[in-house]
mmCIF file of C-alpha atoms in Angstrom:
data_model
loop_
_atom_site.group_PDB
_atom_site.id
_atom_site.type_symbol
_atom_site.label_atom_id
_atom_site.label_comp_id
_atom_site.label_asym_id
_atom_site.label_seq_id
_atom_site.Cartn_x
_atom_site.Cartn_y
_atom_site.Cartn_z
ATOM 1 C CA MET A 196 84.186 83.401 137.458
ATOM 2 C CA LEU A 197 82.809 85.244 140.534
ATOM 3 C CA GLN A 198 83.171 88.697 138.687
ATOM 4 C CA TYR A 199 81.355 87.168 135.734
ATOM 5 C CA LEU A 200 78.489 86.106 137.981
ATOM 6 C CA ARG A 201 78.300 89.412 139.662
ATOM 7 C CA SER A 202 78.239 91.169 136.302
ATOM 8 C CA LEU A 203 75.379 88.933 135.122
ATOM 9 C CA ILE A 204 73.316 89.818 138.277
ATOM 10 C CA PHE A 205 74.213 93.463 137.798
ATOM 11 C CA ASN A 206 73.130 93.462 134.194
ATOM 12 C CA ILE A 207 69.814 91.713 134.928
ATOM 13 C CA GLN A 208 68.908 94.167 137.770
ATOM 14 C CA MET A 209 69.886 97.168 135.644
ATOM 15 C CA TYR A 210 67.154 96.330 132.969
ATOM 16 C CA LEU A 211 64.653 95.178 135.579
ATOM 17 C CA MET A 212 65.136 98.658 137.288
ATOM 18 C CA MET A 213 64.706 100.477 133.944
ATOM 19 C CA ALA A 214 61.246 98.644 133.548
ATOM 20 C CA LEU A 215 60.349 99.410 137.121
ATOM 21 C CA MET A 216 61.306 103.169 136.836
ATOM 22 C CA ALA A 217 59.428 103.354 133.603
ATOM 23 C CA LEU A 218 56.292 102.113 135.375
ATOM 24 C CA PHE A 219 56.536 104.760 138.010
ATOM 25 C CA PHE A 220 57.686 107.733 135.837
ATOM 26 C CA THR A 221 55.777 107.245 132.496
ATOM 27 C CA PRO A 222 52.368 108.127 133.832
ATOM 28 C CA ILE A 223 53.620 111.371 135.224
ATOM 29 C CA THR A 224 55.749 112.223 132.128
ATOM 30 C CA LEU A 225 52.765 111.699 129.705
ATOM 31 C CA PHE A 226 51.262 114.838 131.416
ATOM 32 C CA TYR A 227 54.479 116.666 132.322
ATOM 33 C CA ARG A 228 57.164 116.209 129.799
ATOM 34 C CA PRO A 229 60.069 117.714 131.800
ATOM 35 C CA MET A 230 59.625 114.776 134.045
ATOM 36 C CA ALA A 231 61.481 112.744 131.289
ATOM 37 C CA PHE A 232 64.713 114.338 132.282
ATOM 38 C CA THR A 233 64.239 113.500 135.994
ATOM 39 C CA ALA A 234 63.489 109.944 135.087
ATOM 40 C CA CYS A 235 66.612 109.409 132.925
ATOM 41 C CA ARG A 236 68.816 111.159 135.448
ATOM 42 C CA THR A 237 67.418 109.022 138.265
ATOM 43 C CA TYR A 238 67.948 105.868 136.446
ATOM 44 C CA CYS A 239 71.554 106.589 135.289
ATOM 45 C CA ARG A 240 72.436 107.552 138.945
ATOM 46 C CA TRP A 241 71.060 104.272 140.065
ATOM 47 C CA VAL A 242 73.120 102.321 137.454
ATOM 48 C CA ARG A 243 76.254 104.213 138.605
ATOM 49 C CA TRP A 244 75.522 103.477 142.284
ATOM 50 C CA SER A 245 74.756 99.785 141.584
ATOM 51 C CA ALA A 246 77.831 99.297 139.505
ATOM 52 C CA ARG A 247 79.931 100.518 142.441
ATOM 53 C CA TRP A 248 78.730 98.124 145.010
ATOM 54 C CA MET A 249 77.784 95.155 142.831
ATOM 55 C CA VAL A 250 80.694 94.914 140.503
ATOM 56 C CA GLY A 251 83.214 97.281 141.986
ATOM 57 C CA LEU A 252 83.065 99.763 139.101
ATOM 58 C CA ARG A 253 83.372 103.360 140.374
ATOM 59 C CA SER A 254 82.640 106.295 138.199
ATOM 60 C CA GLU A 255 83.833 109.926 138.094
ATOM 61 C CA LEU A 256 83.039 112.953 135.898
ATOM 62 C CA ARG A 257 85.927 115.348 135.566
ATOM 63 C CA GLY A 258 85.975 118.881 134.231
ATOM 64 C CA LYS A 259 83.140 121.471 134.179
ATOM 65 C CA VAL A 260 79.764 119.815 133.523
ATOM 66 C CA PRO A 261 78.155 121.783 130.758
ATOM 67 C CA THR A 262 74.873 123.293 131.874
ATOM 68 C CA GLY A 263 74.038 125.878 129.194
ATOM 69 C CA GLU A 264 73.178 125.400 125.475
ATOM 70 C CA CYS A 265 76.137 123.577 123.810
ATOM 71 C CA LEU A 266 77.238 120.784 121.575
ATOM 72 C CA ILE A 267 78.920 117.933 123.320
ATOM 73 C CA ALA A 268 81.088 115.785 121.205
ATOM 74 C CA SER A 269 81.980 112.681 123.132
ATOM 75 C CA LYS A 270 84.087 109.603 122.686
ATOM 76 C CA HIS A 271 81.747 106.537 122.876
ATOM 77 C CA GLN A 272 83.016 103.124 124.122
ATOM 78 C CA SER A 273 80.035 101.562 125.769
ATOM 79 C CA PHE A 274 76.555 102.163 127.278
ATOM 80 C CA PHE A 275 78.260 103.312 130.428
ATOM 81 C CA ASP A 276 79.545 106.670 129.084
ATOM 82 C CA ILE A 277 75.950 107.403 128.125
ATOM 83 C CA ILE A 278 74.875 106.575 131.642
ATOM 84 C CA MET A 279 77.521 108.879 133.217
ATOM 85 C CA ILE A 280 76.918 111.868 130.925
ATOM 86 C CA VAL A 281 72.974 111.753 131.413
ATOM 87 C CA SER A 282 73.335 111.346 135.294
ATOM 88 C CA GLU A 283 74.784 114.947 135.456
ATOM 89 C CA VAL A 284 74.065 116.939 132.293
ATOM 90 C CA PRO A 285 70.849 118.747 133.122
ATOM 91 C CA ARG A 286 68.948 118.577 129.609
ATOM 92 C CA PRO A 287 70.671 115.998 127.437
ATOM 93 C CA LYS A 288 69.545 115.146 123.992
ATOM 94 C CA PHE A 289 71.428 112.932 121.591
ATOM 95 C CA ILE A 290 71.961 112.491 117.834
ATOM 96 C CA MET A 291 70.908 108.861 117.829
ATOM 97 C CA LYS A 292 70.478 105.964 115.384
ATOM 98 C CA ALA A 293 66.961 105.780 114.092
ATOM 99 C CA GLN A 294 66.335 102.153 115.001
ATOM 100 C CA LEU A 295 66.319 103.141 118.725
ATOM 101 C CA ARG A 296 63.007 104.930 118.307
ATOM 102 C CA PHE A 297 61.341 101.471 118.309
ATOM 103 C CA VAL A 298 63.062 100.178 121.369
ATOM 104 C CA PRO A 299 60.498 100.019 124.192
ATOM 105 C CA ILE A 300 61.223 102.480 127.113
ATOM 106 C CA VAL A 301 64.388 103.848 125.513
ATOM 107 C CA GLY A 302 62.643 104.924 122.344
ATOM 108 C CA TRP A 303 59.886 106.691 124.307
ATOM 109 C CA TYR A 304 62.211 108.587 126.505
ATOM 110 C CA ALA A 305 64.602 109.496 123.644
ATOM 111 C CA LYS A 306 61.736 111.230 121.927
ATOM 112 C CA TRP A 307 60.557 112.959 125.114
ATOM 113 C CA ILE A 308 63.811 114.502 125.898
ATOM 114 C CA GLY A 309 64.335 115.670 122.268
ATOM 115 C CA CYS A 310 66.736 113.077 120.830
ATOM 116 C CA VAL A 311 67.312 113.370 116.932
ATOM 117 C CA PRO A 312 67.044 110.034 115.127
ATOM 118 C CA VAL A 313 69.346 109.647 112.151
ATOM 119 C CA ASP A 314 69.516 106.823 109.569
ATOM 120 C CA ARG A 315 73.325 106.315 109.586
ATOM 121 C CA GLY A 316 73.275 104.078 106.396
ATOM 122 C CA LYS A 317 72.746 107.049 104.151
ATOM 123 C CA ARG A 318 75.243 109.633 104.597
ATOM 124 C CA GLY A 319 73.898 112.696 102.646
ATOM 125 C CA GLN A 320 70.310 111.985 103.820
ATOM 126 C CA ALA A 321 71.586 111.454 107.257
ATOM 127 C CA ILE A 322 73.198 114.727 107.501
ATOM 128 C CA ALA A 323 70.024 116.495 106.049
ATOM 129 C CA GLU A 324 67.810 114.588 108.551
ATOM 130 C CA MET A 325 70.215 115.617 111.496
ATOM 131 C CA LYS A 326 70.182 119.327 110.483
ATOM 132 C CA GLN A 327 66.453 119.407 110.158
ATOM 133 C CA GLY A 328 65.872 117.496 113.421
ATOM 134 C CA VAL A 329 68.308 119.651 115.306
ATOM 135 C CA GLU A 330 66.604 122.908 113.933
ATOM 136 C CA ALA A 331 63.200 121.590 114.896
ATOM 137 C CA GLY A 332 64.333 121.011 118.360
ATOM 138 C CA ARG A 333 66.274 124.357 118.939
ATOM 139 C CA ALA A 334 63.127 125.715 120.685
ATOM 140 C CA THR A 335 63.975 123.379 123.601
ATOM 141 C CA PRO A 336 67.296 124.560 125.138
ATOM 142 C CA GLY A 337 69.558 121.803 126.277
ATOM 143 C CA GLN A 338 72.839 120.103 125.599
ATOM 144 C CA LEU A 339 73.023 118.264 122.221
ATOM 145 C CA ILE A 340 75.277 115.160 122.375
ATOM 146 C CA ILE A 341 77.002 113.710 119.317
ATOM 147 C CA TYR A 342 79.320 110.724 118.922
ATOM 148 C CA PRO A 343 81.837 112.024 116.272
ATOM 149 C CA GLN A 344 82.758 108.396 115.342
ATOM 150 C CA GLY A 345 79.064 107.563 114.912
ATOM 151 C CA THR A 346 79.095 104.426 117.083
ATOM 152 C CA ARG A 347 80.623 102.624 120.127
ATOM 153 C CA ILE A 348 84.408 102.044 119.396
ATOM 154 C CA ALA A 349 86.384 99.238 121.113
ATOM 155 C CA ILE A 350 89.391 100.552 123.152
ATOM 156 C CA ASP A 351 91.860 98.947 120.593
ATOM 157 C CA ALA A 352 89.993 100.027 117.467
ATOM 158 C CA LYS A 353 90.299 103.173 115.337
ATOM 159 C CA LEU A 354 87.509 104.898 113.399
ATOM 160 C CA PRO A 355 87.523 108.264 111.642
ATOM 161 C CA TYR A 356 85.635 111.142 112.817
ATOM 162 C CA LYS A 357 82.470 111.828 110.874
ATOM 163 C CA ILE A 358 81.815 115.246 109.271
ATOM 164 C CA GLY A 359 78.312 115.579 110.919
ATOM 165 C CA THR A 360 79.825 116.900 114.059
ATOM 166 C CA GLY A 361 81.481 119.784 111.981
ATOM 167 C CA VAL A 362 78.240 120.374 110.263
ATOM 168 C CA LEU A 363 76.443 120.798 113.550
ATOM 169 C CA TYR A 364 79.291 122.992 114.993
ATOM 170 C CA ASN A 365 78.603 125.431 112.030
ATOM 171 C CA GLN A 366 74.889 125.170 112.104
ATOM 172 C CA LEU A 367 74.471 125.849 115.885
ATOM 173 C CA ALA A 368 77.305 128.420 116.218
ATOM 174 C CA GLN A 369 77.563 127.317 119.848
ATOM 175 C CA ASP A 370 80.476 126.073 121.980
ATOM 176 C CA CYS A 371 81.582 122.520 121.375
ATOM 177 C CA VAL A 372 82.596 120.726 124.542
ATOM 178 C CA PRO A 373 84.738 117.675 123.809
ATOM 179 C CA ALA A 374 84.387 114.685 126.091
ATOM 180 C CA ALA A 375 87.050 111.816 126.539
ATOM 181 C CA THR A 376 86.565 108.567 128.403
ATOM 182 C CA ASN A 377 88.035 105.234 129.454
ATOM 183 C CA VAL A 378 84.897 103.333 130.240
ATOM 184 C CA GLY A 379 85.626 100.635 127.570
ATOM 185 C CA VAL A 380 88.436 99.321 129.784
ATOM 186 C CA PHE A 381 85.849 98.251 132.356
ATOM 187 C CA TRP A 382 82.566 98.009 130.442
ATOM 188 C CA PRO A 383 83.245 96.753 126.816
ATOM 189 C CA ARG A 384 80.981 97.312 123.823
ATOM 190 C CA PHE A 385 79.644 93.773 124.024
ATOM 191 C CA GLY A 386 79.634 90.988 126.611
ATOM 192 C CA VAL A 387 78.487 90.504 130.185
ATOM 193 C CA LEU A 388 81.703 91.019 132.214
ATOM 194 C CA ARG A 389 82.146 94.464 133.960
ATOM 195 C CA LYS A 390 85.406 94.858 135.572
ATOM 196 C CA PRO A 391 86.165 96.783 138.795
ATOM 197 C CA GLY A 392 88.013 100.082 138.637
ATOM 198 C CA LEU A 393 87.558 103.774 138.043
ATOM 199 C CA ALA A 394 85.514 104.792 134.893
ATOM 200 C CA VAL A 395 86.021 108.354 133.926
ATOM 201 C CA VAL A 396 84.313 110.744 131.554
ATOM 202 C CA GLU A 397 86.144 114.045 131.351
ATOM 203 C CA PHE A 398 84.696 117.361 129.895
ATOM 204 C CA LEU A 399 87.546 119.229 128.263
ATOM 205 C CA PRO A 400 87.765 122.886 127.603
ATOM 206 C CA ALA A 401 85.141 124.176 125.125
ATOM 207 C CA ILE A 402 85.968 124.939 121.446
ATOM 208 C CA ALA A 403 84.472 128.360 120.631
ATOM 209 C CA PRO A 404 82.295 128.733 117.549
ATOM 210 C CA GLY A 405 83.687 130.293 114.372
ATOM 211 C CA GLN A 406 86.396 127.896 113.374
ATOM 212 C CA GLU A 407 86.610 126.608 109.787
ATOM 213 C CA GLN A 408 84.978 123.212 109.660
ATOM 214 C CA ARG A 409 88.134 121.197 108.616
ATOM 215 C CA ALA A 410 90.303 122.756 111.263
ATOM 216 C CA PHE A 411 87.560 122.228 113.841
ATOM 217 C CA MET A 412 87.363 118.506 113.130
ATOM 218 C CA ALA A 413 91.177 118.167 113.113
ATOM 219 C CA ASP A 414 91.357 119.853 116.675
ATOM 220 C CA LEU A 415 88.409 117.977 117.974
ATOM 221 C CA GLU A 416 89.924 114.546 117.040
ATOM 222 C CA GLN A 417 93.384 115.344 118.419
ATOM 223 C CA ILE A 418 91.811 116.689 121.623
ATOM 224 C CA ILE A 419 89.423 113.752 122.322
ATOM 225 C CA GLU A 420 91.761 110.892 121.142
ATOM 226 C CA GLY A 421 94.742 112.383 123.226
ATOM 227 C CA ALA A 422 92.673 112.722 126.381
ATOM 228 C CA SER A 423 91.018 109.286 126.052
ATOM 229 C CA LEU A 424 94.325 107.620 125.564
ATOM 230 C CA ARG A 425 95.724 109.420 128.679
ATOM 231 C CA LEU A 426 92.528 108.216 130.660
ATOM 232 C CA MET A 427 92.925 104.699 129.401
ATOM 233 C CA ALA A 428 96.610 104.691 130.358
ATOM 234 C CA GLU A 429 95.545 105.878 133.832
ATOM 235 C CA ALA A 430 93.271 102.890 134.040
ATOM 236 C CA GLY A 431 96.131 100.498 133.116
ATOM 237 C CA TYR A 432 95.493 100.016 129.438
ATOM 238 C CA HIS A 433 98.040 100.737 126.782
ATOM 239 C CA PRO A 434 97.078 100.039 123.196
ATOM 240 C CA PRO A 435 99.470 98.534 120.678
ATOM 241 C CA ASP A 436 101.368 101.008 118.492
#
């Protein structure tokens, strides 16, 4: 009960701080767009810091943080893995669901840092929109982040990897950095409760461009899923067979 109450207070202050930081950073960002990255990074570091002392949720990024132009393909278990990646990656931009464009604050900053909105309900159209949006944003260097399964995945659920990641891998002809995580053990997809422990996002060795798309997708899934299972086991979670 006490942990639930602490989690509730943490969640309230997290969104309150989002509004307060938006009030501070938005007027500057309107005149100097690169400030959007500073605003997002500052907020995400605040969430990580406040999660540590308010609910006992520590966080750690492992592996080499990508700083050059690349594609990051990440396991997605909750809002917290986004927070962790944005807190350290210098110029992140996401493939995101189109509806987020209309969310106050989140939608504004997503546009300013170069996120690519995609309507996930229409597969062929979604891939075409994604390719077009990515091509339009290539003039702005950065790290393009995609979630190969397309959405947040509960720690005990399985969902196939979508072909869009392979399409972007071929289109961009850049290194693809897989990222694994265990954050869902402590911060689930839905609900208020935040559990104490060590949440990890691990950047794994890059996959060089040039692989055949089907082979790339098979390698990517094996790498990310294997590493995520290892991290979840380290956190004390063992999924059913």
